[in-house]
C-alpha cells in the first residue's frame, strides 16, 4: 500500500528573469508608485480615525457618518414576511424574505433586473417608474395573482446605496449620486415620496418602512447569523462601512435628547475620506480620474479602491506607458480599444490575476479578444504586475478603514461582514486585506487566529433590508419612535391583534 502526500495545485512562480532591463525599470517605478508600506498604512489609519470622529461632531467633516435610525442589533427572533428592494450600481433586485420561528433562519425568493444605462443619466421619474414596474412584475409572478391590488399590504426595506441624509428611518435626502449615476431632479430631495408616488402610479400596495444603505443591511444581516459581527463593509462597485455607535457618542444628535445608551447604526460613507488630499498616496492616474469625473474633488478614497475605478487606473497606466518614448510596449500596434475611457473594469484585472500559466497565455488571449493587442511575454509580466499592484493597494487601503473603526471603538476582536464583487471575486483581495490588518495591529506569528477578521457576509441588501423593516416595526410597537417620520408613523403600523 502506497501513501501519496496531498499537494496544492501548481501555482505560477512569476519569474521576471526574461524581462528586459528597460521594462524592469518601469515595473520598479510602478511598484514605487502603488506600494503602501506599513508606516504609511499607520499614518492613513490615524487620519481616518480622526475623520470618523469629526464626522460624528456637530461641525462634521468630509466623511458624513450618517445616522441610519436602525436601532440595535437583531435578536434572531424576528418573524414575518417582508419585501426588500436592492438598487445597486448595475442591477435591481426584488426579494421576498420570510423570517420563520427558528432563530436566525430565513427563506428568500428573488428576481434580478438590469438597470438600463440610459436611466443612469435620465430623470427621477424615469428611474422610479422603472423600479416600480419591476416590483409590480415580481409580485405578479411570485404571488400568481391577476390583480396585485388584492394582495395584503406588504412592508418593504428599500436598499438605496447612495449617500443620504436620514432624519428618519423612512426618509432620506439624497446628498449626491455615486457609482456613475447622474440623474437629474433627485439630489437634495427625499427619495421615499418619489418612489412611493411611482408605486402609486403603478398600483402597487407597498409601504416603504425603511430606507436602507446596503452597507447597513450587510451589518444587520451578518449580525443576525453571527453575533460577533461589529462592522459591515461593501467592497464592490463602490466602497463603504457601517457600525453601531452609542447615541451618547454622537454630538450632532445631542439636541434630540435621546437615550444616550441606545445603539444606532452609522452609515460612514467613507468613500469621501481624504477629499482634502492630506494623506492618501495618489498617483497621476488617480488625479486624472478625479479631475475628469462628474464630481471632481469628491469620493477620493472610493476612486482609489472601488471596483468602478480599478480597471480605469490600470488602463490609464498602460496608455501612459505606451505613450512614453522610453518604454517599448505594444510596438506597432493599434491601441485604440485601450484608449476608450472606462472600457476595462475590475473583472478584467481579476482575470489577469487568475491566469495560472507561467507564460500568461490566458492574459494573451484576453488582450487579443478584448483589445485586439498581441502581447509579448515580457509585456504580459508587466501587465500582471501592474494588476497585482492596483489590486493590492485597494485591499490595503480598504483595511485601513476597518482598522480605523476598530481603533475608534476600542474593538479588539470581531468579525467584519463584507460583501461586494471585489471582495468576493477579486483574487487574493481578502488575504491582502488580512495581511494589512496584521501589519497595522502588529499581530505577530504567535497569534494563531487574527482577532479581527473580514469574512463573507450574509445577504445585506436583501435579507438585511427585510430585517431592518422587521426591526423598525418591532421597535415602533414597543414605543421606540426615535427616527420615525411622524407624519407616516401611524400609517406604517397596523393595529396589534
XYZ file of C-alpha atoms in Angstrom:
497
model
C 0.000 0.000 0.000
C 1.398 3.348 -1.041
C 0.548 6.711 0.546
C 0.797 9.831 -1.552
C 1.185 13.212 0.085
C -1.537 15.612 -0.947
C -0.265 18.603 -2.852
C -1.624 22.024 -3.573
C -2.364 22.671 -7.250
C 0.658 24.106 -9.082
C 0.907 27.891 -8.892
C 2.675 30.360 -11.100
C 6.083 31.422 -9.756
C 6.079 34.720 -11.630
C 9.746 34.796 -12.638
C 10.936 38.070 -14.197
C 14.272 36.704 -15.485
C 13.360 37.197 -19.162
C 12.010 40.760 -18.792
C 14.386 43.274 -20.464
C 16.161 45.699 -18.130
C 14.428 48.775 -19.530
C 10.985 47.200 -18.915
C 12.042 46.073 -15.419
C 12.994 49.678 -14.678
C 9.411 50.769 -15.401
C 7.987 47.863 -13.380
C 10.045 49.081 -10.402
C 8.700 52.608 -10.951
C 5.147 51.258 -10.883
C 5.941 49.342 -7.691
C 7.239 52.518 -6.090
C 4.115 54.388 -7.193
C 1.493 51.894 -5.978
C 3.065 50.177 -2.949
C 1.910 51.319 0.503
C 4.355 50.339 3.233
C 3.418 49.779 6.890
C 4.355 53.286 8.176
C 2.092 54.848 5.548
C -0.720 52.440 6.485
C -0.444 53.609 10.102
C -0.482 57.265 9.030
C -3.614 56.684 6.930
C -5.374 54.828 9.779
C -4.612 57.655 12.214
C -6.049 60.286 9.850
C -9.003 58.022 9.027
C -9.850 57.642 12.723
C -9.635 61.419 13.198
C -12.040 61.980 10.279
C -14.524 59.379 11.547
C -14.724 61.174 14.905
C -15.048 64.534 13.158
C -17.959 63.182 11.103
C -19.917 62.490 14.326
C -19.394 66.055 15.582
C -21.760 68.998 15.149
C -19.340 70.658 12.711
C -18.947 67.451 10.696
C -16.183 66.528 8.287
C -15.511 65.009 4.877
C -16.854 61.589 5.990
C -20.618 62.141 6.555
C -21.140 59.481 9.296
C -24.882 59.388 8.640
C -27.178 58.073 11.419
C -29.438 55.476 9.783
C -32.089 55.186 12.529
C -31.576 51.451 12.585
C -31.715 50.974 16.356
C -29.875 47.995 17.840
C -28.859 44.578 16.557
C -31.362 41.857 15.590
C -32.009 39.180 18.224
C -32.764 36.355 15.794
C -36.389 36.241 16.999
C -37.796 38.490 14.261
C -40.658 36.889 12.269
C -42.934 37.717 9.327
C -42.815 38.266 5.560
C -41.160 41.387 4.178
C -40.096 42.740 0.812
C -36.632 44.049 0.056
C -35.570 46.110 -2.908
C -31.882 46.431 -3.721
C -30.788 49.199 -6.066
C -27.067 48.763 -6.655
C -24.700 50.163 -9.250
C -25.693 47.877 -12.133
C -28.645 45.717 -11.071
C -32.004 45.963 -9.362
C -33.053 43.047 -7.153
C -36.523 42.445 -5.714
C -36.780 39.989 -2.817
C -39.458 38.491 -0.614
C -37.988 37.346 2.700
C -39.721 35.057 5.180
C -38.427 35.128 8.765
C -39.656 31.902 10.423
C -39.896 30.987 14.107
C -36.456 29.316 14.023
C -33.861 31.706 15.448
C -31.519 33.252 12.876
C -33.121 31.491 9.883
C -34.694 32.904 6.704
C -36.074 31.972 3.278
C -35.700 34.286 0.297
C -37.328 34.470 -3.142
C -35.807 36.953 -5.571
C -35.555 38.249 -9.127
C -32.900 40.459 -10.746
C -33.392 43.215 -13.305
C -30.720 45.110 -15.240
C -30.630 48.892 -14.756
C -30.543 50.321 -18.312
C -27.626 52.698 -18.948
C -29.936 55.460 -20.198
C -31.753 55.506 -16.854
C -28.475 56.292 -15.046
C -28.429 59.734 -16.664
C -32.185 60.271 -17.058
C -34.777 61.798 -14.716
C -36.006 60.820 -11.279
C -39.462 59.897 -12.594
C -37.944 57.582 -15.218
C -35.837 55.845 -12.576
C -38.580 55.286 -10.014
C -41.226 54.332 -12.602
C -38.860 51.648 -13.899
C -38.213 50.332 -10.371
C -41.939 50.334 -9.512
C -42.704 48.360 -12.686
C -40.066 45.755 -11.735
C -41.603 45.386 -8.260
C -45.056 45.015 -9.819
C -43.897 42.273 -12.201
C -42.160 40.452 -9.326
C -45.317 40.446 -7.202
C -47.466 39.251 -10.092
C -45.044 36.392 -10.825
C -44.371 35.436 -7.198
C -47.984 35.537 -5.999
C -49.644 34.317 -9.212
C -52.405 36.866 -8.852
C -54.365 38.600 -11.567
C -54.623 41.899 -9.691
C -51.902 42.812 -7.176
C -54.333 45.259 -5.527
C -55.867 42.172 -3.911
C -52.609 41.445 -2.071
C -52.253 42.138 1.625
C -50.190 45.300 2.083
C -46.511 44.420 2.431
C -43.741 46.324 4.217
C -40.565 46.980 2.274
C -36.955 47.727 3.126
C -35.509 49.777 0.267
C -31.753 49.344 -0.133
C -30.691 52.622 -1.707
C -26.907 52.519 -1.707
C -26.125 56.186 -2.219
C -25.209 58.908 0.312
C -28.402 60.107 2.002
C -29.102 62.354 4.951
C -31.618 60.413 7.027
C -33.674 62.320 9.567
C -35.887 59.243 9.842
C -35.710 55.534 9.006
C -38.267 56.026 6.203
C -36.887 59.309 4.927
C -33.689 60.043 3.005
C -32.480 63.150 1.209
C -30.002 62.166 -1.494
C -26.771 64.081 -0.944
C -25.080 63.102 -4.184
C -25.017 60.365 -6.782
C -22.088 57.938 -6.840
C -21.183 54.797 -8.872
C -21.501 56.627 -12.187
C -25.127 57.794 -11.701
C -26.071 61.384 -12.553
C -29.897 61.517 -12.549
C -31.461 64.959 -12.546
C -34.100 66.109 -10.093
C -33.192 63.726 -7.257
C -30.206 65.211 -5.422
C -31.386 67.319 -2.489
C -34.777 65.559 -2.395
C -36.328 62.816 -0.242
C -36.300 59.663 -2.380
C -39.048 57.887 -0.369
C -42.036 60.003 -1.533
C -40.641 59.987 -5.081
C -40.614 56.182 -5.077
C -43.986 55.927 -3.293
C -45.540 58.174 -5.955
C -44.239 55.801 -8.643
C -45.627 52.778 -6.749
C -48.984 54.513 -6.525
C -48.948 55.231 -10.259
C -48.363 51.516 -10.869
C -50.987 50.429 -8.337
C -48.536 48.519 -6.100
C -49.746 48.002 -2.460
C -46.484 48.532 -0.570
C -45.418 50.618 2.423
C -41.786 51.726 2.455
C -40.923 51.027 6.077
C -37.174 51.581 5.925
C -34.689 53.246 3.609
C -31.525 51.187 3.916
C -27.953 51.525 2.743
C -26.522 48.213 1.501
C -23.677 48.500 3.987
C -26.059 48.901 6.926
C -28.011 45.927 5.591
C -24.793 43.915 5.462
C -24.071 44.784 9.108
C -27.554 43.722 10.257
C -27.792 40.558 8.142
C -24.364 39.387 9.278
C -25.139 40.136 12.929
C -28.396 38.158 12.570
C -26.468 34.939 11.897
C -23.140 35.783 13.631
C -23.302 37.752 16.868
C -19.560 38.549 16.767
C -20.172 40.903 13.823
C -19.443 44.547 14.658
C -18.863 46.122 11.239
C -20.426 45.697 7.805
C -18.472 46.590 4.656
C -19.033 46.762 0.929
C -16.116 46.352 -1.467
C -17.729 46.349 -4.889
C -18.646 48.952 -7.494
C -18.356 51.399 -4.581
C -16.965 51.043 -1.060
C -18.392 51.792 2.376
C -18.730 50.675 6.004
C -21.353 50.702 8.766
C -21.130 50.002 12.508
C -23.131 50.531 15.707
C -22.494 53.697 17.695
C -23.983 54.668 21.073
C -26.067 57.823 20.769
C -24.170 59.384 23.668
C -21.039 59.377 21.457
C -22.713 61.298 18.622
C -22.530 65.041 19.429
C -24.559 66.002 16.346
C -27.593 64.137 17.806
C -27.306 65.650 21.304
C -30.082 68.196 20.594
C -32.604 65.342 20.197
C -32.300 64.327 23.897
C -32.433 60.614 23.089
C -31.444 57.795 25.407
C -27.611 58.034 25.329
C -27.297 54.255 25.714
C -29.273 53.419 22.565
C -27.177 51.942 19.776
C -27.720 53.281 16.274
C -26.156 52.088 13.030
C -23.884 54.656 11.402
C -23.509 54.627 7.632
C -19.997 56.033 7.316
C -19.941 56.790 3.562
C -16.179 56.550 3.861
C -15.639 56.857 0.109
C -15.310 60.579 0.865
C -12.282 60.066 3.127
C -9.411 62.486 2.441
C -11.240 64.649 -0.069
C -8.781 67.323 1.120
C -5.867 65.148 -0.145
C -3.891 65.207 3.104
C -2.693 61.622 3.381
C -3.699 59.221 0.579
C -0.783 58.494 -1.811
C -2.440 59.443 -5.088
C -0.784 58.669 -8.410
C -1.126 60.783 -11.582
C -3.753 58.245 -12.699
C -5.834 58.787 -9.542
C -5.669 62.534 -10.109
C -6.774 62.164 -13.718
C -9.745 60.005 -12.722
C -10.796 62.559 -10.119
C -10.389 65.608 -12.354
C -12.295 64.037 -15.269
C -15.105 62.598 -13.107
C -18.628 64.084 -12.790
C -17.729 65.070 -9.179
C -14.120 66.327 -9.034
C -12.764 66.585 -5.503
C -15.316 64.124 -4.092
C -15.123 60.411 -3.176
C -11.313 60.441 -3.159
C -10.958 57.184 -1.217
C -13.578 55.413 -3.324
C -11.792 56.401 -6.530
C -8.684 54.539 -5.306
C -10.278 51.304 -4.034
C -13.689 50.715 -5.637
C -14.314 48.284 -8.475
C -15.693 51.028 -10.709
C -12.248 52.626 -10.920
C -9.665 49.803 -10.683
C -9.873 48.958 -14.385
C -9.597 52.614 -15.353
C -6.477 53.114 -13.202
C -4.973 50.072 -14.951
C -5.956 51.351 -18.409
C -4.537 54.834 -17.800
C -1.232 53.382 -16.626
C -0.893 51.221 -19.759
C -1.779 54.104 -22.087
C 0.770 56.271 -20.274
C 3.467 53.613 -20.692
C 2.626 53.232 -24.388
C 2.912 56.989 -24.972
C 6.286 57.144 -23.173
C 9.074 57.037 -25.840
C 11.405 55.374 -23.322
C 9.061 52.376 -22.917
C 8.915 49.673 -25.575
C 5.418 48.235 -25.167
C 2.756 47.220 -27.727
C 5.087 48.380 -30.512
C 3.495 48.995 -33.937
C 0.059 48.013 -32.596
C -3.285 49.756 -32.753
C -4.287 50.532 -29.151
C -7.477 52.455 -29.997
C -9.601 49.983 -27.988
C -7.356 50.545 -24.956
C -7.792 54.301 -25.316
C -11.547 54.147 -24.660
C -12.318 55.526 -21.201
C -13.732 53.024 -18.676
C -13.533 50.231 -21.255
C -11.954 47.934 -18.638
C -13.455 47.042 -15.259
C -12.170 45.233 -12.186
C -13.176 41.836 -13.633
C -10.562 42.375 -16.370
C -7.844 42.729 -13.723
C -9.272 39.750 -11.854
C -8.910 37.590 -14.967
C -5.281 38.678 -15.372
C -4.509 37.851 -11.731
C -6.219 34.475 -12.110
C -4.019 33.408 -15.039
C -2.187 30.272 -13.731
C 0.315 29.884 -16.580
C 3.962 30.919 -16.335
C 3.805 32.459 -19.821
C 0.421 34.079 -19.011
C -1.289 32.738 -22.114
C -4.763 33.417 -20.733
C -3.770 37.069 -20.431
C -2.513 36.907 -24.029
C -5.916 35.645 -25.172
C -7.726 38.241 -23.031
C -5.816 41.163 -24.576
C -6.267 39.762 -28.062
C -10.020 39.273 -27.652
C -10.877 42.434 -25.710
C -8.325 44.944 -27.019
C -7.030 43.419 -30.276
C -3.500 43.709 -28.884
C -0.917 40.960 -29.415
C 1.300 40.906 -26.320
C 4.807 39.559 -25.783
C 5.622 37.518 -22.671
C 7.654 40.353 -21.031
C 4.756 42.735 -21.694
C 2.364 40.288 -20.061
C 4.571 40.108 -16.980
C 4.443 43.877 -16.680
C 0.658 43.735 -17.174
C 0.327 41.085 -14.471
C 2.495 43.027 -12.031
C 0.516 46.225 -12.640
C -2.781 44.396 -11.951
C -1.297 42.950 -8.740
C -0.144 46.374 -7.573
C -3.520 48.030 -8.186
C -5.474 45.174 -6.565
C -3.119 45.008 -3.576
C -3.271 48.759 -2.989
C -7.085 48.643 -2.997
C -7.138 45.815 -0.424
C -4.604 47.509 1.866
C -6.394 50.852 1.774
C -9.710 49.100 2.491
C -8.149 47.508 5.583
C -7.197 50.991 6.818
C -10.870 51.929 7.100
C -11.710 48.764 9.050
C -8.771 49.350 11.392
C -9.791 52.980 11.968
C -13.298 51.986 13.118
C -11.901 49.267 15.389
C -9.415 51.670 16.965
C -12.058 54.369 17.425
C -14.433 51.907 19.154
C -11.675 50.033 21.026
C -12.737 46.803 19.317
C -10.048 44.204 19.947
C -11.805 41.184 18.461
C -14.710 40.868 15.997
C -15.922 39.722 12.627
C -16.378 42.252 9.843
C -19.112 41.109 7.448
C -18.101 42.065 3.907
C -19.861 41.864 0.570
C -19.380 43.162 -2.958
C -17.923 41.927 -6.224
C -14.352 42.977 -5.443
C -14.337 41.274 -2.039
C -15.998 38.102 -3.318
C -14.429 37.709 -6.764
C -11.127 39.564 -6.947
C -8.230 37.103 -6.430
C -6.360 37.497 -3.116
C -8.305 40.591 -2.043
C -9.289 39.009 1.275
C -5.781 37.719 2.025
C -4.182 41.059 1.173
C -6.594 42.923 3.439
C -5.892 40.457 6.271
C -2.130 40.953 5.859
C -2.568 44.736 6.079
C -4.576 44.367 9.310
C -1.756 42.254 10.789
C 0.738 44.996 9.959
C -1.485 47.745 11.369
C -2.219 45.973 14.661
C 1.180 44.321 14.968
C -0.151 40.800 15.365
C 2.884 38.537 15.359
C 3.241 34.902 14.398
C 2.345 33.927 17.967
C -1.255 34.985 17.288
C -2.837 31.826 15.883
C -6.066 33.427 14.629
C -6.384 37.075 13.669
C -8.568 38.757 16.337
C -10.263 40.961 13.717
C -11.313 39.092 10.588
C -13.052 40.346 7.455
C -15.367 37.498 6.447
C -18.019 36.961 3.746
C -21.312 38.481 4.852
C -24.897 37.385 4.679
C -27.141 38.965 2.032
C -27.198 42.534 3.343
C -29.111 44.303 0.615
C -31.836 41.629 0.534
C -32.135 39.848 3.875
C -30.593 42.824 5.699
C -33.142 45.266 4.286
C -36.026 42.955 5.188
C -34.629 42.528 8.711
C -34.383 46.293 9.115
C -38.032 46.635 8.077
C -38.880 43.981 10.689
C -36.747 45.680 13.361
C -38.400 49.014 12.634
C -41.912 47.605 13.007
C -40.882 45.777 16.174
C -39.433 48.822 17.942
C -42.269 51.141 16.982
C -44.710 48.674 18.508
C -42.578 48.852 21.654
C -42.915 52.633 21.678
C -39.372 53.454 20.477
C -40.163 56.100 17.874
C -36.723 57.697 17.515
C -36.067 58.428 13.860
C -39.517 57.523 12.549
C -41.229 60.013 10.262
C -44.002 61.408 12.474
C -46.303 62.126 9.523
C -46.116 58.485 8.357
C -45.821 56.644 11.702
C -49.492 55.745 12.120
C -49.874 54.614 8.519
C -46.920 52.234 8.862
C -48.235 50.250 11.793
C -51.345 48.080 11.605
C -53.286 47.572 14.860
C -51.771 44.975 17.217
C -54.018 41.885 17.224
